[in-house]
Amino acid sequence: MEQDDRLVLSSSFGAAAAAYAEHRPDYAQAAVCWALEPAPGQRVLDLGAGTGKLTATLDAVGVGVVAVEPDPAMLAELRRALPAVRALPGSAEAIPLPDGSVDAVLAGNAMHWFDMAVAGPEIARVLAPGGILAGLWNVLDDRVDWVAGLARVSGSAAVGPRDTPTGWRAETAGMHLPKTGVAARFGSSEQAEFPHGQRRTADSLVETLATRAGMLVMPEQEREATLGQVRAYLASRPETADGEFTLPMLTCVLRVRRL
């Protein structure tokens, strides 16, 4: 992804911060625990924390968490939802924390927005020796037939290459590495996947897909047409046509150790 495209997409969420907070899923606790298992302590930074979806899961598992988020509207939603959590303005490229002050840096559906040539040294700076960097992504489990159909109907703006397990494994394997000649600050990556799910209705699933960056920047007429196709598909499937259902998902984790 080119830097200009990354900036346009990553800055699109603020206008939909309330919808993001309402409709985006949380993260499987087992995935969070696996991400943190090798960390030398329990001081955790949620980087690119958005409205606090991952922050809330970290808080629930009992670690000490500080959240950093660049978008003011997203940060306001996080502070509203989690008033007891320390939440700071900042970015992966400019983290407002001292050297060696955290044992793990986690990013929930955010690491693909980082410029790792800049963010890599900055993340390494705030990590204690042996600290862990982990990216977590919630992906659709397209091994389920109707979910595979949903991915096809929704198109790449709503269900992109990182949003299904096979694509996620390929797209994220080297995401912790800078895309230039800058020396890597982290060791070899490990990947793992954990079952997850989200209770949805057809309407709330459409609203969830509408918070994807590709959908937020899409021209309104095209966006409404795409969402209309998704609504028609969900109405045609017995699994999703009537009432609530569980959207089959996985929380997928990329984990690396600071060198």
PDB file of C-alpha atoms in Angstrom:
ATOM      1  CA  MET A   1       0.000   0.000   0.000  1.00  0.00           C
ATOM      2  CA  GLU A   2       1.393   3.407  -0.973  1.00  0.00           C
ATOM      3  CA  GLN A   3       1.926   5.920   1.834  1.00  0.00           C
ATOM      4  CA  ASP A   4      -0.682   8.366   0.464  1.00  0.00           C
ATOM      5  CA  ASP A   5      -3.290   5.591   0.181  1.00  0.00           C
ATOM      6  CA  ARG A   6      -2.489   4.413   3.711  1.00  0.00           C
ATOM      7  CA  LEU A   7      -3.009   7.918   5.084  1.00  0.00           C
ATOM      8  CA  VAL A   8      -6.335   8.387   3.287  1.00  0.00           C
ATOM      9  CA  LEU A   9      -7.705   5.040   4.445  1.00  0.00           C
ATOM     10  CA  SER A  10      -6.373   5.169   7.993  1.00  0.00           C
ATOM     11  CA  SER A  11      -7.772   8.671   8.532  1.00  0.00           C
ATOM     12  CA  SER A  12     -11.265   7.670   7.360  1.00  0.00           C
ATOM     13  CA  PHE A  13     -12.411   6.122  10.639  1.00  0.00           C
ATOM     14  CA  GLY A  14     -12.906   9.290  12.683  1.00  0.00           C
ATOM     15  CA  ALA A  15     -16.026  10.290  10.783  1.00  0.00           C
ATOM     16  CA  ALA A  16     -17.574   6.927  11.695  1.00  0.00           C
ATOM     17  CA  ALA A  17     -16.187   6.637  15.240  1.00  0.00           C
ATOM     18  CA  ALA A  18     -19.559   6.080  16.924  1.00  0.00           C
ATOM     19  CA  ALA A  19     -20.552   3.393  14.405  1.00  0.00           C
ATOM     20  CA  TYR A  20     -17.132   1.752  14.788  1.00  0.00           C
ATOM     21  CA  ALA A  21     -17.570   1.649  18.567  1.00  0.00           C
ATOM     22  CA  GLU A  22     -21.053   0.158  18.233  1.00  0.00           C
ATOM     23  CA  HIS A  23     -20.514  -2.418  15.514  1.00  0.00           C
ATOM     24  CA  ARG A  24     -16.891  -3.599  15.435  1.00  0.00           C
ATOM     25  CA  PRO A  25     -16.177  -6.849  17.336  1.00  0.00           C
ATOM     26  CA  ASP A  26     -13.988  -7.342  20.369  1.00  0.00           C
ATOM     27  CA  TYR A  27     -11.075  -9.828  20.390  1.00  0.00           C
ATOM     28  CA  ALA A  28     -10.922 -13.438  21.587  1.00  0.00           C
ATOM     29  CA  GLN A  29      -9.375 -13.515  25.056  1.00  0.00           C
ATOM     30  CA  ALA A  30      -7.426 -16.672  24.172  1.00  0.00           C
ATOM     31  CA  ALA A  31      -5.754 -14.753  21.324  1.00  0.00           C
ATOM     32  CA  VAL A  32      -4.794 -11.891  23.625  1.00  0.00           C
ATOM     33  CA  CYS A  33      -3.371 -14.301  26.215  1.00  0.00           C
ATOM     34  CA  TRP A  34      -1.306 -16.075  23.540  1.00  0.00           C
ATOM     35  CA  ALA A  35       0.030 -12.751  22.280  1.00  0.00           C
ATOM     36  CA  LEU A  36       1.139 -11.793  25.790  1.00  0.00           C
ATOM     37  CA  GLU A  37       2.397 -15.187  26.989  1.00  0.00           C
ATOM     38  CA  PRO A  38       6.147 -14.589  26.292  1.00  0.00           C
ATOM     39  CA  ALA A  39       6.154 -10.958  27.467  1.00  0.00           C
ATOM     40  CA  PRO A  40       8.547 -10.212  30.342  1.00  0.00           C
ATOM     41  CA  GLY A  41       5.860  -8.343  32.310  1.00  0.00           C
ATOM     42  CA  GLN A  42       2.282  -7.048  32.230  1.00  0.00           C
ATOM     43  CA  ARG A  43       2.738  -3.438  31.136  1.00  0.00           C
ATOM     44  CA  VAL A  44       0.912  -3.310  27.798  1.00  0.00           C
ATOM     45  CA  LEU A  45       0.487  -0.613  25.159  1.00  0.00           C
ATOM     46  CA  ASP A  46      -2.533  -0.821  22.858  1.00  0.00           C
ATOM     47  CA  LEU A  47      -1.179   1.073  19.845  1.00  0.00           C
ATOM     48  CA  GLY A  48      -3.615   2.496  17.313  1.00  0.00           C
ATOM     49  CA  ALA A  49      -6.284   1.663  19.854  1.00  0.00           C
ATOM     50  CA  GLY A  50      -9.239   3.121  17.954  1.00  0.00           C
ATOM     51  CA  THR A  51     -12.387   3.136  20.073  1.00  0.00           C
ATOM     52  CA  GLY A  52     -10.910   0.654  22.545  1.00  0.00           C
ATOM     53  CA  LYS A  53     -12.079  -2.736  21.294  1.00  0.00           C
ATOM     54  CA  LEU A  54      -8.745  -4.409  22.083  1.00  0.00           C
ATOM     55  CA  THR A  55      -8.167  -2.133  25.079  1.00  0.00           C
ATOM     56  CA  ALA A  56     -11.318  -3.510  26.700  1.00  0.00           C
ATOM     57  CA  THR A  57     -10.180  -7.105  26.197  1.00  0.00           C
ATOM     58  CA  LEU A  58      -6.744  -6.308  27.658  1.00  0.00           C
ATOM     59  CA  ASP A  59      -8.401  -4.644  30.619  1.00  0.00           C
ATOM     60  CA  ALA A  60     -10.617  -7.706  31.094  1.00  0.00           C
ATOM     61  CA  VAL A  61      -7.648 -10.112  31.244  1.00  0.00           C
ATOM     62  CA  GLY A  62      -6.127  -8.032  34.036  1.00  0.00           C
ATOM     63  CA  VAL A  63      -2.981  -6.476  32.561  1.00  0.00           C
ATOM     64  CA  GLY A  64      -1.947  -2.862  32.986  1.00  0.00           C
ATOM     65  CA  VAL A  65      -2.865  -1.165  29.720  1.00  0.00           C
ATOM     66  CA  VAL A  66      -2.294   2.272  28.244  1.00  0.00           C
ATOM     67  CA  ALA A  67      -3.943   3.167  24.941  1.00  0.00           C
ATOM     68  CA  VAL A  68      -2.518   5.418  22.216  1.00  0.00           C
ATOM     69  CA  GLU A  69      -4.656   6.604  19.279  1.00  0.00           C
ATOM     70  CA  PRO A  70      -4.053   9.378  16.711  1.00  0.00           C
ATOM     71  CA  ASP A  71      -7.668  10.186  15.736  1.00  0.00           C
ATOM     72  CA  PRO A  72      -9.408  12.584  18.172  1.00  0.00           C
ATOM     73  CA  ALA A  73     -12.905  11.226  17.487  1.00  0.00           C
ATOM     74  CA  MET A  74     -11.820   7.620  17.991  1.00  0.00           C
ATOM     75  CA  LEU A  75      -9.907   8.567  21.141  1.00  0.00           C
ATOM     76  CA  ALA A  76     -13.003  10.332  22.518  1.00  0.00           C
ATOM     77  CA  GLU A  77     -15.057   7.155  22.048  1.00  0.00           C
ATOM     78  CA  LEU A  78     -12.376   5.118  23.820  1.00  0.00           C
ATOM     79  CA  ARG A  79     -12.297   7.516  26.767  1.00  0.00           C
ATOM     80  CA  ARG A  80     -16.086   7.481  26.989  1.00  0.00           C
ATOM     81  CA  ALA A  81     -16.237   3.674  27.009  1.00  0.00           C
ATOM     82  CA  LEU A  82     -13.195   3.089  29.265  1.00  0.00           C
ATOM     83  CA  PRO A  83     -12.791   6.137  31.532  1.00  0.00           C
ATOM     84  CA  ALA A  84     -10.466   4.316  33.938  1.00  0.00           C
ATOM     85  CA  VAL A  85      -7.901   3.473  31.223  1.00  0.00           C
ATOM     86  CA  ARG A  86      -5.031   5.873  30.522  1.00  0.00           C
ATOM     87  CA  ALA A  87      -5.562   6.951  26.896  1.00  0.00           C
ATOM     88  CA  LEU A  88      -3.185   9.293  25.056  1.00  0.00           C
ATOM     89  CA  PRO A  89      -3.037  10.978  21.657  1.00  0.00           C
ATOM     90  CA  GLY A  90      -0.161   9.656  19.582  1.00  0.00           C
ATOM     91  CA  SER A  91       0.742   7.289  16.776  1.00  0.00           C
ATOM     92  CA  ALA A  92       2.908   4.271  16.018  1.00  0.00           C
ATOM     93  CA  GLU A  93       5.447   6.647  14.520  1.00  0.00           C
ATOM     94  CA  ALA A  94       5.466   8.972  17.557  1.00  0.00           C
ATOM     95  CA  ILE A  95       4.609   7.121  20.776  1.00  0.00           C
ATOM     96  CA  PRO A  96       4.190   9.405  23.823  1.00  0.00           C
ATOM     97  CA  LEU A  97       5.842   6.993  26.289  1.00  0.00           C
ATOM     98  CA  PRO A  98       9.366   6.718  27.781  1.00  0.00           C
ATOM     99  CA  ASP A  99      12.025   4.259  26.641  1.00  0.00           C
ATOM    100  CA  GLY A 100      11.557   0.686  27.886  1.00  0.00           C
ATOM    101  CA  SER A 101       8.263   1.520  29.593  1.00  0.00           C
ATOM    102  CA  VAL A 102       6.124  -1.401  28.344  1.00  0.00           C
ATOM    103  CA  ASP A 103       6.534  -5.165  28.112  1.00  0.00           C
ATOM    104  CA  ALA A 104       4.253  -5.649  25.115  1.00  0.00           C
ATOM    105  CA  VAL A 105       2.843  -3.552  22.297  1.00  0.00           C
ATOM    106  CA  LEU A 106      -0.400  -4.865  20.821  1.00  0.00           C
ATOM    107  CA  ALA A 107      -2.308  -3.497  17.847  1.00  0.00           C
ATOM    108  CA  GLY A 108      -5.865  -4.547  17.031  1.00  0.00           C
ATOM    109  CA  ASN A 109      -6.679  -4.324  13.307  1.00  0.00           C
ATOM    110  CA  ALA A 110      -4.189  -1.455  13.133  1.00  0.00           C
ATOM    111  CA  MET A 111      -0.687  -2.727  12.407  1.00  0.00           C
ATOM    112  CA  HIS A 112      -1.199  -2.630   8.633  1.00  0.00           C
ATOM    113  CA  TRP A 113      -1.535   1.161   8.899  1.00  0.00           C
ATOM    114  CA  PHE A 114       1.911   1.580  10.516  1.00  0.00           C
ATOM    115  CA  ASP A 115       4.913   2.848   8.556  1.00  0.00           C
ATOM    116  CA  MET A 116       7.274   0.244   9.979  1.00  0.00           C
ATOM    117  CA  ALA A 117      10.416   2.021   8.766  1.00  0.00           C
ATOM    118  CA  VAL A 118       9.547   4.688  11.363  1.00  0.00           C
ATOM    119  CA  ALA A 119       7.239   2.781  13.707  1.00  0.00           C
ATOM    120  CA  GLY A 120       9.555  -0.223  14.097  1.00  0.00           C
ATOM    121  CA  PRO A 121      12.361   1.685  15.863  1.00  0.00           C
ATOM    122  CA  GLU A 122       9.789   3.663  17.848  1.00  0.00           C
ATOM    123  CA  ILE A 123       8.018   0.517  19.067  1.00  0.00           C
ATOM    124  CA  ALA A 124      11.386  -1.058  19.888  1.00  0.00           C
ATOM    125  CA  ARG A 125      12.280   2.083  21.859  1.00  0.00           C
ATOM    126  CA  VAL A 126       9.304   1.830  24.228  1.00  0.00           C
ATOM    127  CA  LEU A 127       9.611  -1.951  24.677  1.00  0.00           C
ATOM    128  CA  ALA A 128      11.587  -3.449  27.548  1.00  0.00           C
ATOM    129  CA  PRO A 129      14.308  -5.991  26.616  1.00  0.00           C
ATOM    130  CA  GLY A 130      12.661  -9.135  25.320  1.00  0.00           C
ATOM    131  CA  GLY A 131       9.366  -7.314  24.868  1.00  0.00           C
ATOM    132  CA  ILE A 132       6.663  -8.478  22.481  1.00  0.00           C
ATOM    133  CA  LEU A 133       5.037  -6.808  19.484  1.00  0.00           C
ATOM    134  CA  ALA A 134       1.778  -8.458  18.422  1.00  0.00           C
ATOM    135  CA  GLY A 135      -0.787  -7.560  15.793  1.00  0.00           C
ATOM    136  CA  LEU A 136      -4.295  -8.967  16.139  1.00  0.00           C
ATOM    137  CA  TRP A 137      -6.880  -9.108  13.381  1.00  0.00           C
ATOM    138  CA  ASN A 138     -10.481 -10.278  13.431  1.00  0.00           C
ATOM    139  CA  VAL A 139     -11.119 -12.135  10.173  1.00  0.00           C
ATOM    140  CA  LEU A 140     -14.160 -13.825   8.667  1.00  0.00           C
ATOM    141  CA  ASP A 141     -14.050 -17.622   8.764  1.00  0.00           C
ATOM    142  CA  ASP A 142     -14.679 -18.283   5.087  1.00  0.00           C
ATOM    143  CA  ARG A 143     -14.374 -22.027   5.618  1.00  0.00           C
ATOM    144  CA  VAL A 144     -18.087 -21.647   6.420  1.00  0.00           C
ATOM    145  CA  ASP A 145     -20.035 -21.691   3.158  1.00  0.00           C
ATOM    146  CA  TRP A 146     -22.310 -18.717   3.734  1.00  0.00           C
ATOM    147  CA  VAL A 147     -19.399 -16.609   4.998  1.00  0.00           C
ATOM    148  CA  ALA A 148     -17.422 -17.399   1.828  1.00  0.00           C
ATOM    149  CA  GLY A 149     -20.444 -16.208  -0.159  1.00  0.00           C
ATOM    150  CA  LEU A 150     -20.619 -13.041   1.908  1.00  0.00           C
ATOM    151  CA  ALA A 151     -16.961 -12.303   1.128  1.00  0.00           C
ATOM    152  CA  ARG A 152     -17.614 -12.704  -2.602  1.00  0.00           C
ATOM    153  CA  VAL A 153     -20.707 -10.484  -2.598  1.00  0.00           C
ATOM    154  CA  SER A 154     -19.182  -7.782  -0.394  1.00  0.00           C
ATOM    155  CA  GLY A 155     -16.135  -7.175  -2.606  1.00  0.00           C
ATOM    156  CA  SER A 156     -12.615  -6.208  -1.621  1.00  0.00           C
ATOM    157  CA  ALA A 157     -13.559  -2.815  -0.144  1.00  0.00           C
ATOM    158  CA  ALA A 158     -15.518  -4.559   2.626  1.00  0.00           C
ATOM    159  CA  VAL A 159     -13.701  -7.906   2.832  1.00  0.00           C
ATOM    160  CA  GLY A 160     -10.092  -7.343   1.848  1.00  0.00           C
ATOM    161  CA  PRO A 161      -7.046  -9.620   1.609  1.00  0.00           C
ATOM    162  CA  ARG A 162      -6.427  -9.603   5.385  1.00  0.00           C
ATOM    163  CA  ASP A 163     -10.054 -10.350   6.229  1.00  0.00           C
ATOM    164  CA  THR A 164     -10.051 -14.115   5.593  1.00  0.00           C
ATOM    165  CA  PRO A 165      -7.621 -16.657   7.122  1.00  0.00           C
ATOM    166  CA  THR A 166      -5.622 -17.625   4.032  1.00  0.00           C
ATOM    167  CA  GLY A 167      -5.173 -14.049   2.892  1.00  0.00           C
ATOM    168  CA  TRP A 168      -4.348 -12.921   6.412  1.00  0.00           C
ATOM    169  CA  ARG A 169      -1.505 -15.437   6.770  1.00  0.00           C
ATOM    170  CA  ALA A 170       0.117 -14.270   3.527  1.00  0.00           C
ATOM    171  CA  GLU A 171      -0.465 -10.537   4.012  1.00  0.00           C
ATOM    172  CA  THR A 172       0.816 -10.271   7.581  1.00  0.00           C
ATOM    173  CA  ALA A 173       3.775 -12.697   7.730  1.00  0.00           C
ATOM    174  CA  GLY A 174       6.339  -9.929   7.181  1.00  0.00           C
ATOM    175  CA  MET A 175       4.314  -6.960   8.392  1.00  0.00           C
ATOM    176  CA  HIS A 176       6.700  -6.323  11.301  1.00  0.00           C
ATOM    177  CA  LEU A 177       9.547  -5.718   8.848  1.00  0.00           C
ATOM    178  CA  PRO A 178      10.298  -2.288   7.360  1.00  0.00           C
ATOM    179  CA  LYS A 179       9.694  -1.965   3.624  1.00  0.00           C
ATOM    180  CA  THR A 180      13.052  -0.227   3.101  1.00  0.00           C
ATOM    181  CA  GLY A 181      16.675  -1.073   3.837  1.00  0.00           C
ATOM    182  CA  VAL A 182      16.243  -0.139   7.508  1.00  0.00           C
ATOM    183  CA  ALA A 183      17.460  -2.903   9.816  1.00  0.00           C
ATOM    184  CA  ALA A 184      14.745  -5.072  11.346  1.00  0.00           C
ATOM    185  CA  ARG A 185      14.208  -4.539  15.080  1.00  0.00           C
ATOM    186  CA  PHE A 186      12.340  -7.792  15.698  1.00  0.00           C
ATOM    187  CA  GLY A 187      12.913 -11.528  15.405  1.00  0.00           C
ATOM    188  CA  SER A 188      11.085 -14.176  13.398  1.00  0.00           C
ATOM    189  CA  SER A 189       7.308 -14.036  13.442  1.00  0.00           C
ATOM    190  CA  GLU A 190       4.835 -16.558  14.807  1.00  0.00           C
ATOM    191  CA  GLN A 191       1.204 -16.727  13.674  1.00  0.00           C
ATOM    192  CA  ALA A 192      -1.772 -18.282  15.428  1.00  0.00           C
ATOM    193  CA  GLU A 193      -5.561 -18.310  14.995  1.00  0.00           C
ATOM    194  CA  PHE A 194      -8.274 -18.523  17.646  1.00  0.00           C
ATOM    195  CA  PRO A 195     -12.022 -19.168  17.192  1.00  0.00           C
ATOM    196  CA  HIS A 196     -14.200 -16.127  17.734  1.00  0.00           C
ATOM    197  CA  GLY A 197     -17.669 -14.924  16.809  1.00  0.00           C
ATOM    198  CA  GLN A 198     -19.977 -11.937  16.974  1.00  0.00           C
ATOM    199  CA  ARG A 199     -23.736 -11.897  17.459  1.00  0.00           C
ATOM    200  CA  ARG A 200     -25.257  -9.991  14.561  1.00  0.00           C
ATOM    201  CA  THR A 201     -28.468  -9.415  12.655  1.00  0.00           C
ATOM    202  CA  ALA A 202     -28.483  -8.818   8.912  1.00  0.00           C
ATOM    203  CA  ASP A 203     -28.824  -5.075   9.550  1.00  0.00           C
ATOM    204  CA  SER A 204     -26.028  -4.897  12.127  1.00  0.00           C
ATOM    205  CA  LEU A 205     -23.706  -6.974   9.936  1.00  0.00           C
ATOM    206  CA  VAL A 206     -24.267  -4.526   7.093  1.00  0.00           C
ATOM    207  CA  GLU A 207     -23.463  -1.690   9.512  1.00  0.00           C
ATOM    208  CA  THR A 208     -20.300  -3.519  10.568  1.00  0.00           C
ATOM    209  CA  LEU A 209     -19.079  -3.892   6.985  1.00  0.00           C
ATOM    210  CA  ALA A 210     -19.883  -0.221   6.385  1.00  0.00           C
ATOM    211  CA  THR A 211     -17.173   0.723   8.926  1.00  0.00           C
ATOM    212  CA  ARG A 212     -14.382  -0.833   6.819  1.00  0.00           C
ATOM    213  CA  ALA A 213     -11.945   1.757   5.478  1.00  0.00           C
ATOM    214  CA  GLY A 214     -12.545   0.815   1.851  1.00  0.00           C
ATOM    215  CA  MET A 215     -16.258   1.377   2.319  1.00  0.00           C
ATOM    216  CA  LEU A 216     -15.826   4.675   4.163  1.00  0.00           C
ATOM    217  CA  VAL A 217     -13.868   6.245   1.293  1.00  0.00           C
ATOM    218  CA  MET A 218     -16.094   4.812  -1.448  1.00  0.00           C
ATOM    219  CA  PRO A 219     -18.354   7.235  -3.398  1.00  0.00           C
ATOM    220  CA  GLU A 220     -21.787   7.260  -1.727  1.00  0.00           C
ATOM    221  CA  GLN A 221     -23.733   5.832  -4.670  1.00  0.00           C
ATOM    222  CA  GLU A 222     -21.299   2.939  -5.083  1.00  0.00           C
ATOM    223  CA  ARG A 223     -21.242   2.356  -1.339  1.00  0.00           C
ATOM    224  CA  GLU A 224     -25.024   2.127  -1.102  1.00  0.00           C
ATOM    225  CA  ALA A 225     -25.151  -0.224  -4.084  1.00  0.00           C
ATOM    226  CA  THR A 226     -22.571  -2.517  -2.480  1.00  0.00           C
ATOM    227  CA  LEU A 227     -24.384  -2.535   0.855  1.00  0.00           C
ATOM    228  CA  GLY A 228     -27.633  -3.243  -0.975  1.00  0.00           C
ATOM    229  CA  GLN A 229     -26.051  -6.327  -2.547  1.00  0.00           C
ATOM    230  CA  VAL A 230     -24.948  -7.490   0.895  1.00  0.00           C
ATOM    231  CA  ARG A 231     -28.454  -6.977   2.313  1.00  0.00           C
ATOM    232  CA  ALA A 232     -29.980  -8.977  -0.542  1.00  0.00           C
ATOM    233  CA  TYR A 233     -27.493 -11.808  -0.020  1.00  0.00           C
ATOM    234  CA  LEU A 234     -28.128 -11.993   3.727  1.00  0.00           C
ATOM    235  CA  ALA A 235     -31.891 -12.025   3.098  1.00  0.00           C
ATOM    236  CA  SER A 236     -31.410 -14.981   0.737  1.00  0.00           C
ATOM    237  CA  ARG A 237     -29.535 -17.187   3.191  1.00  0.00           C
ATOM    238  CA  PRO A 238     -31.368 -19.248   5.817  1.00  0.00           C
ATOM    239  CA  GLU A 239     -28.522 -18.711   8.273  1.00  0.00           C
ATOM    240  CA  THR A 240     -28.948 -14.920   8.258  1.00  0.00           C
ATOM    241  CA  ALA A 241     -32.412 -14.085   6.931  1.00  0.00           C
ATOM    242  CA  ASP A 242     -34.277 -13.989  10.248  1.00  0.00           C
ATOM    243  CA  GLY A 243     -33.200 -12.640  13.626  1.00  0.00           C
ATOM    244  CA  GLU A 244     -29.830 -12.963  15.321  1.00  0.00           C
ATOM    245  CA  PHE A 245     -26.999 -15.261  14.280  1.00  0.00           C
ATOM    246  CA  THR A 246     -23.329 -15.725  15.116  1.00  0.00           C
ATOM    247  CA  LEU A 247     -20.900 -14.446  12.513  1.00  0.00           C
ATOM    248  CA  PRO A 248     -18.088 -17.076  12.437  1.00  0.00           C
ATOM    249  CA  MET A 249     -14.749 -15.375  12.894  1.00  0.00           C
ATOM    250  CA  LEU A 250     -11.168 -15.959  13.969  1.00  0.00           C
ATOM    251  CA  THR A 251      -8.910 -13.661  15.950  1.00  0.00           C
ATOM    252  CA  CYS A 252      -5.546 -14.063  14.217  1.00  0.00           C
ATOM    253  CA  VAL A 253      -2.270 -13.034  15.836  1.00  0.00           C
ATOM    254  CA  LEU A 254       1.185 -12.165  14.530  1.00  0.00           C
ATOM    255  CA  ARG A 255       3.728 -12.196  17.389  1.00  0.00           C
ATOM    256  CA  VAL A 256       7.412 -11.155  17.363  1.00  0.00           C
ATOM    257  CA  ARG A 257      10.043 -10.455  20.024  1.00  0.00           C
ATOM    258  CA  ARG A 258      12.145  -7.306  20.215  1.00  0.00           C
ATOM    259  CA  LEU A 259      15.775  -8.030  19.357  1.00  0.00           C
TER     260      LEU A 259
END
